[in-house]
Short mmCIF file of C-alpha atoms in Angstrom, two decimals:
data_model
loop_
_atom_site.label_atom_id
_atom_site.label_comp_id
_atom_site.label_asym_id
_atom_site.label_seq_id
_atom_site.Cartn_x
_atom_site.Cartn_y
_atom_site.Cartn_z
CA UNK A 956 -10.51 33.90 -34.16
CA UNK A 957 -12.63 31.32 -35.63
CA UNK A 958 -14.16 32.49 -38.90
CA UNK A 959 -17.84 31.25 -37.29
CA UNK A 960 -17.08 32.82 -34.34
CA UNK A 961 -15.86 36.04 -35.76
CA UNK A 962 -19.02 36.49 -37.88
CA UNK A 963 -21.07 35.61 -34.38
CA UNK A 964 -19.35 39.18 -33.54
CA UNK A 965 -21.16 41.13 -36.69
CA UNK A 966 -24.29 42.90 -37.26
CA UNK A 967 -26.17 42.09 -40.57
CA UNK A 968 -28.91 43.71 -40.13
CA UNK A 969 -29.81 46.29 -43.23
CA UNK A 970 -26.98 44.39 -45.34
CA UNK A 971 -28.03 41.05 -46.28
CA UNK A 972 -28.66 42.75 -49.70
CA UNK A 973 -25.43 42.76 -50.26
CA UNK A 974 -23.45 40.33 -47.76
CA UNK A 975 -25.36 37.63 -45.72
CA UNK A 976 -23.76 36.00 -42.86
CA UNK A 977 -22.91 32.83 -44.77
CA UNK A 978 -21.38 34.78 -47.34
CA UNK A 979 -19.32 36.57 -44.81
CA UNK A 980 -18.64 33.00 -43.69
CA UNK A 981 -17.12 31.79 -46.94
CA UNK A 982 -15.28 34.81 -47.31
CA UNK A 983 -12.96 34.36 -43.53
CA UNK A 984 -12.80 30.51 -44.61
CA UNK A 985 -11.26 31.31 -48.14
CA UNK A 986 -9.11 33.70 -46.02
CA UNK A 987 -7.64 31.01 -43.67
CA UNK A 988 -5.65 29.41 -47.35
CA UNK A 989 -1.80 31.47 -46.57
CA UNK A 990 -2.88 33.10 -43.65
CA UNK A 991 0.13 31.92 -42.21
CA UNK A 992 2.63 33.40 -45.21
CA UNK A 993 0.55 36.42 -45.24
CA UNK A 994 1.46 36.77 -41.02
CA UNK A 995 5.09 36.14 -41.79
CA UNK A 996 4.70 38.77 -44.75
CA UNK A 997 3.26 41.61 -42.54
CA UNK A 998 5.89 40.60 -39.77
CA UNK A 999 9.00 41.01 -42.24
CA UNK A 1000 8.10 44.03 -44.27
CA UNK A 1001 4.68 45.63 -42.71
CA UNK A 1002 1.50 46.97 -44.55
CA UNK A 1003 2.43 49.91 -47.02
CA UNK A 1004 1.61 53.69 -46.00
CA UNK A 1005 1.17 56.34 -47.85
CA UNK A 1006 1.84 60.21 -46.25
CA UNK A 1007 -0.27 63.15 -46.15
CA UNK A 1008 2.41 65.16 -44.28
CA UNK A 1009 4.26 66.96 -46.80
CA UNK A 1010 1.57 69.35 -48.95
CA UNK A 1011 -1.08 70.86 -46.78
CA UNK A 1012 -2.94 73.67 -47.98
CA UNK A 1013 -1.11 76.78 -46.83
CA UNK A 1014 2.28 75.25 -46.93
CA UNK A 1015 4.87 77.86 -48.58
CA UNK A 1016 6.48 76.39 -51.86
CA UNK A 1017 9.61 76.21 -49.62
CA UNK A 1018 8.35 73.48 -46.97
CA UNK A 1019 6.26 71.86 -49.41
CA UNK A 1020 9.79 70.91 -51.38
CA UNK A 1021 11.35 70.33 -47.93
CA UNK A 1022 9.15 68.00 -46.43
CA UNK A 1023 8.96 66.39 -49.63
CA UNK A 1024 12.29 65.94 -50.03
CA UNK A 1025 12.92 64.56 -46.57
CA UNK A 1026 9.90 62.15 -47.28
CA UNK A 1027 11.64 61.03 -50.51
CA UNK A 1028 14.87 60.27 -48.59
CA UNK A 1029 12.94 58.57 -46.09
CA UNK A 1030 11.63 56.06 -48.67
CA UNK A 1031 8.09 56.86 -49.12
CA UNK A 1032 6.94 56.30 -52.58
CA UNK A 1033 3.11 57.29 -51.93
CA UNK A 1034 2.16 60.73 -51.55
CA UNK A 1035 -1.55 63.12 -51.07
CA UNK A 1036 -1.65 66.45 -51.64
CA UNK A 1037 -4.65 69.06 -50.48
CA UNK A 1038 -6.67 70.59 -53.23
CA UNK A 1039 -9.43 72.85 -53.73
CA UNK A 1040 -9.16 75.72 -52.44
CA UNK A 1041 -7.67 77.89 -55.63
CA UNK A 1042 -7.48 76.09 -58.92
CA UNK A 1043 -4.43 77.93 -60.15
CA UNK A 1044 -2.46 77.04 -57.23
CA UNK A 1045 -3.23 73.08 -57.16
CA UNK A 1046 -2.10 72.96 -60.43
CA UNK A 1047 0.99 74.95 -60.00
CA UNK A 1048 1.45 72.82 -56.45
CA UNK A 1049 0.73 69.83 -57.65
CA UNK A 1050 2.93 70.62 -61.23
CA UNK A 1051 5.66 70.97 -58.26
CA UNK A 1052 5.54 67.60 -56.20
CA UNK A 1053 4.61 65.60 -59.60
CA UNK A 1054 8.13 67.37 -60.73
CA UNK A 1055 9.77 66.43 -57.55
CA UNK A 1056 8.70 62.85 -56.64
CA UNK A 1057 8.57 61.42 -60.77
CA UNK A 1058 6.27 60.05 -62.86
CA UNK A 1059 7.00 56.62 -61.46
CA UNK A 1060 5.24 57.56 -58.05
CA UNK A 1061 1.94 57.48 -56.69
CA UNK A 1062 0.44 60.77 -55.95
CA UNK A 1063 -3.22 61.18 -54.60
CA UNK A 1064 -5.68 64.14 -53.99
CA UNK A 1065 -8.15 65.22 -51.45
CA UNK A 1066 -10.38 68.20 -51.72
CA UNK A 1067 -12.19 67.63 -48.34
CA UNK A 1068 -15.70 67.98 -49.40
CA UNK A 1069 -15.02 71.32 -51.13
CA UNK A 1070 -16.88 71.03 -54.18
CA UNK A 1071 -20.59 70.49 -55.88
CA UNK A 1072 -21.07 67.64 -57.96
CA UNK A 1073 -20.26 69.17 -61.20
CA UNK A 1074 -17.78 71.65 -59.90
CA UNK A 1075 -15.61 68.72 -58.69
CA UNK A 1076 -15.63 67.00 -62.48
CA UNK A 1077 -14.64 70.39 -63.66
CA UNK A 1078 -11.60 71.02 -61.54
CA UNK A 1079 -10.60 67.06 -61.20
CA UNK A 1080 -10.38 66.72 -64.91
CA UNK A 1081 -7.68 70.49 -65.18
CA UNK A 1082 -5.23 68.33 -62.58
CA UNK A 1083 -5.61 64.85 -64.75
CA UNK A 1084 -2.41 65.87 -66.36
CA UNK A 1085 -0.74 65.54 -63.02
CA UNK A 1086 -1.81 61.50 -63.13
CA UNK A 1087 -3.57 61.02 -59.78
CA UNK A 1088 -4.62 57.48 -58.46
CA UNK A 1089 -7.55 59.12 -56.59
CA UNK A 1090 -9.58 62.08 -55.46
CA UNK A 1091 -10.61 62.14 -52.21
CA UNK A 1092 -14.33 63.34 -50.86
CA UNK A 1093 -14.81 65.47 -53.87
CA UNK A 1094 -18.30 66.68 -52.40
CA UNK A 1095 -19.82 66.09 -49.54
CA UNK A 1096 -19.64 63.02 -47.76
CA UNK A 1097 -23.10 62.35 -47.46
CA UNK A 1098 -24.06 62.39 -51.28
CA UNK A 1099 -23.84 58.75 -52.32
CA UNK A 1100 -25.01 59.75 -55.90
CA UNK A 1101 -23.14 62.90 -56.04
CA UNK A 1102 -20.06 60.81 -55.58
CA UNK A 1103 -21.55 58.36 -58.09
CA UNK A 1104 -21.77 60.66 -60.78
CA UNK A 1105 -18.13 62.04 -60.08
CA UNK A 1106 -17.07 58.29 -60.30
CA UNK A 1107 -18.21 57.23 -63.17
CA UNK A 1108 -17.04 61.31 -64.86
CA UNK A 1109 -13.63 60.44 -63.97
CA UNK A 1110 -13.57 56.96 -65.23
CA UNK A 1111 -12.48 58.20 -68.68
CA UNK A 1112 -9.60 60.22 -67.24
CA UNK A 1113 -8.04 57.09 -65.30
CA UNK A 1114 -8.61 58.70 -61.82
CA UNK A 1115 -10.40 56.74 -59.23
CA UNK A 1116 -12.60 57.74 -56.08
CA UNK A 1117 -11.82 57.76 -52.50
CA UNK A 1118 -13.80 58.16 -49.56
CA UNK A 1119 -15.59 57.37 -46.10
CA UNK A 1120 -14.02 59.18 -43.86
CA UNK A 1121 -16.83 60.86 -42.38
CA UNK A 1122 -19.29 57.48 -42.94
CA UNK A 1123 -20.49 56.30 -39.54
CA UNK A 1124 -22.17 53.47 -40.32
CA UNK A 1125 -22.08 49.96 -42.37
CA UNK A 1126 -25.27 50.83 -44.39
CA UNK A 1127 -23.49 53.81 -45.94
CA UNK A 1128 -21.07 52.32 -47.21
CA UNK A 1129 -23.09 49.42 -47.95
CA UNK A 1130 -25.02 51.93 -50.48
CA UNK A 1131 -21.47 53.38 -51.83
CA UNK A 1132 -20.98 50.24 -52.70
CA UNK A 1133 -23.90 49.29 -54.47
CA UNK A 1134 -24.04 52.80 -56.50
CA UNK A 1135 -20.30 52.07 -57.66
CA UNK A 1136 -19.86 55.55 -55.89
CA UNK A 1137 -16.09 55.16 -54.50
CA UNK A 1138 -12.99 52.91 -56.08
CA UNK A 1139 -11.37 53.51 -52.67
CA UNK A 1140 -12.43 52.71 -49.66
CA UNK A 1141 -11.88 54.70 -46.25
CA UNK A 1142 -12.74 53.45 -43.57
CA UNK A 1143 -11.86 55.67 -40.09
CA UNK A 1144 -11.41 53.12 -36.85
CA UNK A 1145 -13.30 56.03 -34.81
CA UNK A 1146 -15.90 56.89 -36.74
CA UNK A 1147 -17.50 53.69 -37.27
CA UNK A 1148 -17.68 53.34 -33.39
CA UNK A 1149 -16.10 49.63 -33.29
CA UNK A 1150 -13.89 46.43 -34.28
CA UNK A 1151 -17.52 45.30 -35.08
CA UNK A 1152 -18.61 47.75 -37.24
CA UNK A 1153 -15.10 47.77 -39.54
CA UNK A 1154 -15.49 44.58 -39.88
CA UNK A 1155 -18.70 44.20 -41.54
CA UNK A 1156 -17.43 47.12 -43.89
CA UNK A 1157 -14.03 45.04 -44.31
CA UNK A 1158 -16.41 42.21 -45.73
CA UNK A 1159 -18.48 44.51 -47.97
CA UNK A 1160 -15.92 46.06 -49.65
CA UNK A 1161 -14.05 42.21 -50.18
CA UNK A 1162 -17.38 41.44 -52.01
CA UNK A 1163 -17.16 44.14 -54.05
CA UNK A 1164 -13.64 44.20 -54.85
CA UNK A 1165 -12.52 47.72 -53.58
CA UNK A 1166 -9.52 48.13 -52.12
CA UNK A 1167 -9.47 49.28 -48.24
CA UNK A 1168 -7.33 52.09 -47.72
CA UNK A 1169 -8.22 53.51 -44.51
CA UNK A 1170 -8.13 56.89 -43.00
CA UNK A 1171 -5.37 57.90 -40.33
CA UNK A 1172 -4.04 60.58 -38.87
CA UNK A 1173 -5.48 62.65 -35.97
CA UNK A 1174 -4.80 61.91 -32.36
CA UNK A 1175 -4.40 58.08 -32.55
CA UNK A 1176 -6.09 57.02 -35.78
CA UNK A 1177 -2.91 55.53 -37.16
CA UNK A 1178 -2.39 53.32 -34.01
CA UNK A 1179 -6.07 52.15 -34.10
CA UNK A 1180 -6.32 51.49 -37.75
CA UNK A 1181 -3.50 49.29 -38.21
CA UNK A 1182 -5.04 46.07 -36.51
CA UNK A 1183 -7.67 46.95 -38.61
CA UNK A 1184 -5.84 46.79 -42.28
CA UNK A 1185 -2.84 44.10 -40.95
CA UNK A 1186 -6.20 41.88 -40.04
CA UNK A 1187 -7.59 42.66 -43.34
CA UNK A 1188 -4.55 41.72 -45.28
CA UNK A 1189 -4.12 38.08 -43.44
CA UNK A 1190 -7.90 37.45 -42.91
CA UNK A 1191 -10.13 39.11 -45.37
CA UNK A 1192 -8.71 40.62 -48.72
CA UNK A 1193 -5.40 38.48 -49.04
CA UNK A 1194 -4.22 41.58 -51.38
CA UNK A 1195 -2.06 44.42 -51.18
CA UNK A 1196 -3.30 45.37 -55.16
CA UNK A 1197 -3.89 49.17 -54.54
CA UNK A 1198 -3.81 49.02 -51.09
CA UNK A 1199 -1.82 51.42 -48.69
CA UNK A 1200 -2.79 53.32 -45.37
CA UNK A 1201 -2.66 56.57 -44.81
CA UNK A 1202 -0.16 58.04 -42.11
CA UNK A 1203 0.49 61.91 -40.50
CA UNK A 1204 3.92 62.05 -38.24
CA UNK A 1205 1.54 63.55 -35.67
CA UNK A 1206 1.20 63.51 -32.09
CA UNK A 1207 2.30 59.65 -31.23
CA UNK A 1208 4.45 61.13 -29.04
CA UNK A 1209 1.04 60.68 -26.25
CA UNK A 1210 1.16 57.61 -26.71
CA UNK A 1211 2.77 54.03 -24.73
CA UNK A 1212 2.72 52.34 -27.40
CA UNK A 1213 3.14 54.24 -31.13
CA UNK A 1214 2.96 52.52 -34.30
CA UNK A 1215 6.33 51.76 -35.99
CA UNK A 1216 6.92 52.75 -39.40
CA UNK A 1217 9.95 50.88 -41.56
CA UNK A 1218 10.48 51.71 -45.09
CA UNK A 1219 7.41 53.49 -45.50
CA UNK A 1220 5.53 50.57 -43.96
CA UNK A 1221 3.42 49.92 -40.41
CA UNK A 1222 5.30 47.24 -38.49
CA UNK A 1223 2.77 44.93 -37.03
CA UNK A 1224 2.44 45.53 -33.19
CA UNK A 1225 3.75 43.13 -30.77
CA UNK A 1226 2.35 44.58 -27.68
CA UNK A 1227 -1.22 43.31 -26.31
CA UNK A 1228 -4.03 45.81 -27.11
CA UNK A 1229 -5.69 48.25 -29.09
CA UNK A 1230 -2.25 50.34 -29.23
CA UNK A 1231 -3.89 53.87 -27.91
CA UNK A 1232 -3.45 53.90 -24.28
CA UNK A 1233 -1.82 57.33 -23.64
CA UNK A 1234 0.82 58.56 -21.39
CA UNK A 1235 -0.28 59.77 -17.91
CA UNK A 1236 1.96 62.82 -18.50
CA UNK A 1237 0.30 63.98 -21.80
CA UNK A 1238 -3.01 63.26 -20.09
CA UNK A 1239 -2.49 65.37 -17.22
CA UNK A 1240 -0.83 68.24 -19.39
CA UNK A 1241 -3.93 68.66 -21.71
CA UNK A 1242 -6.87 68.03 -19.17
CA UNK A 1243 -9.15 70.64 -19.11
CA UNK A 1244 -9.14 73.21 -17.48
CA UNK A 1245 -6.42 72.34 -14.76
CA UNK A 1246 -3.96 71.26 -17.21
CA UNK A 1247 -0.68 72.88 -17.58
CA UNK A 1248 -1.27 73.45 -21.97
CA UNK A 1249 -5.20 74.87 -20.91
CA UNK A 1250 -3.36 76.70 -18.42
CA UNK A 1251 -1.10 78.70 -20.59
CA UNK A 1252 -4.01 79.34 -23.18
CA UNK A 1253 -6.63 80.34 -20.74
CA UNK A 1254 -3.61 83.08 -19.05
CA UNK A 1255 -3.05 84.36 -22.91
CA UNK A 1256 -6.52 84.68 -23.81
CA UNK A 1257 -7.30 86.82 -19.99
CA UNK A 1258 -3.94 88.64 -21.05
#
């Protein structure tokens, strides 16, 4: 689309603080210089991913070094483990997957929300050792200053911020921004309700200079968010400078039209649409309560 037109699209109220619509102008035309390598880029090789599959809280040792393996052999070079839950055991967890996947690798963390402010400095700086690019919502997500003062805690130790999972709006992030609360950015293509609303966010964070590195996942996250970050590769950041996306092997089964993963990348899509149109047969199976899945669970439960 035409960067004048595309910024026709966007909502500035409450953010002309930080981006006006000119700005946001400037910032699409700069991003039409390459466009057209970038396209070819994305088309050959894809947008890198990064996988949350392999350490889950509540994993045994022995799938944890499974799944991890097979990920390894699969080519993925990115991986997140869960933390937070029992210090001991992230650092003898994460001691494990840091062993197994090399020093060379990226690993990131994500305590989902678990901690207070100065409980999350605490445990953060006992798993430094284990060289983390980020921690993920460290408290909860609605604390812009609580994340602000983890931020700049952590600077010292090399370990950055991530988060925005849970932000539903363009004016919260526009205020993570502007406290220097987050050196990741997550946006979540549900969440934010709209193309629209991404998009705005996409422009903030450009601004700024924080990487986008979106949250996937769920029951078609990772087919909606990959227009998103493919778009904001060609069109709006032009980088791929700490930038990955996250991805679960979960569920795309449901779907006509799942996204593609080579080499631990996402594969553009080729196909016309937003990419989350389900099948009629997973539909029908999981409608409640006629379904044939509620079904089942509704005869075990009177059982």
């Amino acid at each position: 689309m035409d960067p004048r037109k595309l910024v026709s699209c966007l909502d500035f109220r409450y953010i002309t603080d930080v981006l006006t619509e000119e700005e946001a102008y400037e910032i699409l035309q700069k991003g039409q210089v390459g466009k057209k390598e970038r396209e070819e880029q994305m088309l050959a090789h894809g947008y890198p991913a990064y996988t949350t599959s392999c350490a889950w809280l509540g994993y045994s040792d022995t799938t944890l070094k499974q799944l991890c393996s097979k990920a390894l052999e699969d080519g993925w070079t990115r991986f997140k483990v869960k933390v937070g839950a029992d210090l001991q055991d992230d650092i003898r967890r994460c001691r494990l997957i840091r062993n197994m996947i090399g020093p060379e690798k990226t690993l990131m963390m994500d305590a989902n929300q678990r901690w207070d402010v100065p409980e999350a400095v605490e445990w953060v700086a006992k798993l430094a050792e284990f060289k983390p690019l980020w921690i993920e919502e460290p408290t909860s997500p609605d604390d812009i200053l609580g994340h602000a003062t983890i931020s700049k805690a952590l600077v010292p130790l090399g370990i950055g911020v991530a988060t925005g999972e849970q932000c539903h709006n363009r004016v919260i992030f526009k205020q993570l921004l502007q406290a220097k609360a987050l050196q990741f950015l997550q946006i979540d293509s549900c969440r934010l309700g709209s193309v629209n609303e991404n998009l705005s966010v996409l422009l903030m964070a450009k601004k700024f200079d924080i990487p986008v590195c979106p949250h996937a996942g769920g029951v078609g996250l990772c087919e909606l968010v990959q227009h998103l970050i493919i778009f904001d590769f060609i069109s709006v950041s032009a980088s791929l400078k700490d930038r990955m996306c996250e991805y679960v092997d979960h569920l795309h089964e449901h779907f006509k039209y799942p996204v593609i993963i080579k080499k631990a990348s996402y594969m553009p899509p080729k196909d016309a649409g937003y990419s989350t149109e389900m099948k009629e047969e997973s539909v029908k199976k999981h409608q409640y309560p006629d379904g044939e899945v509620w079904e089942k669970l509704l005869a075990a439960q009177g059982n």
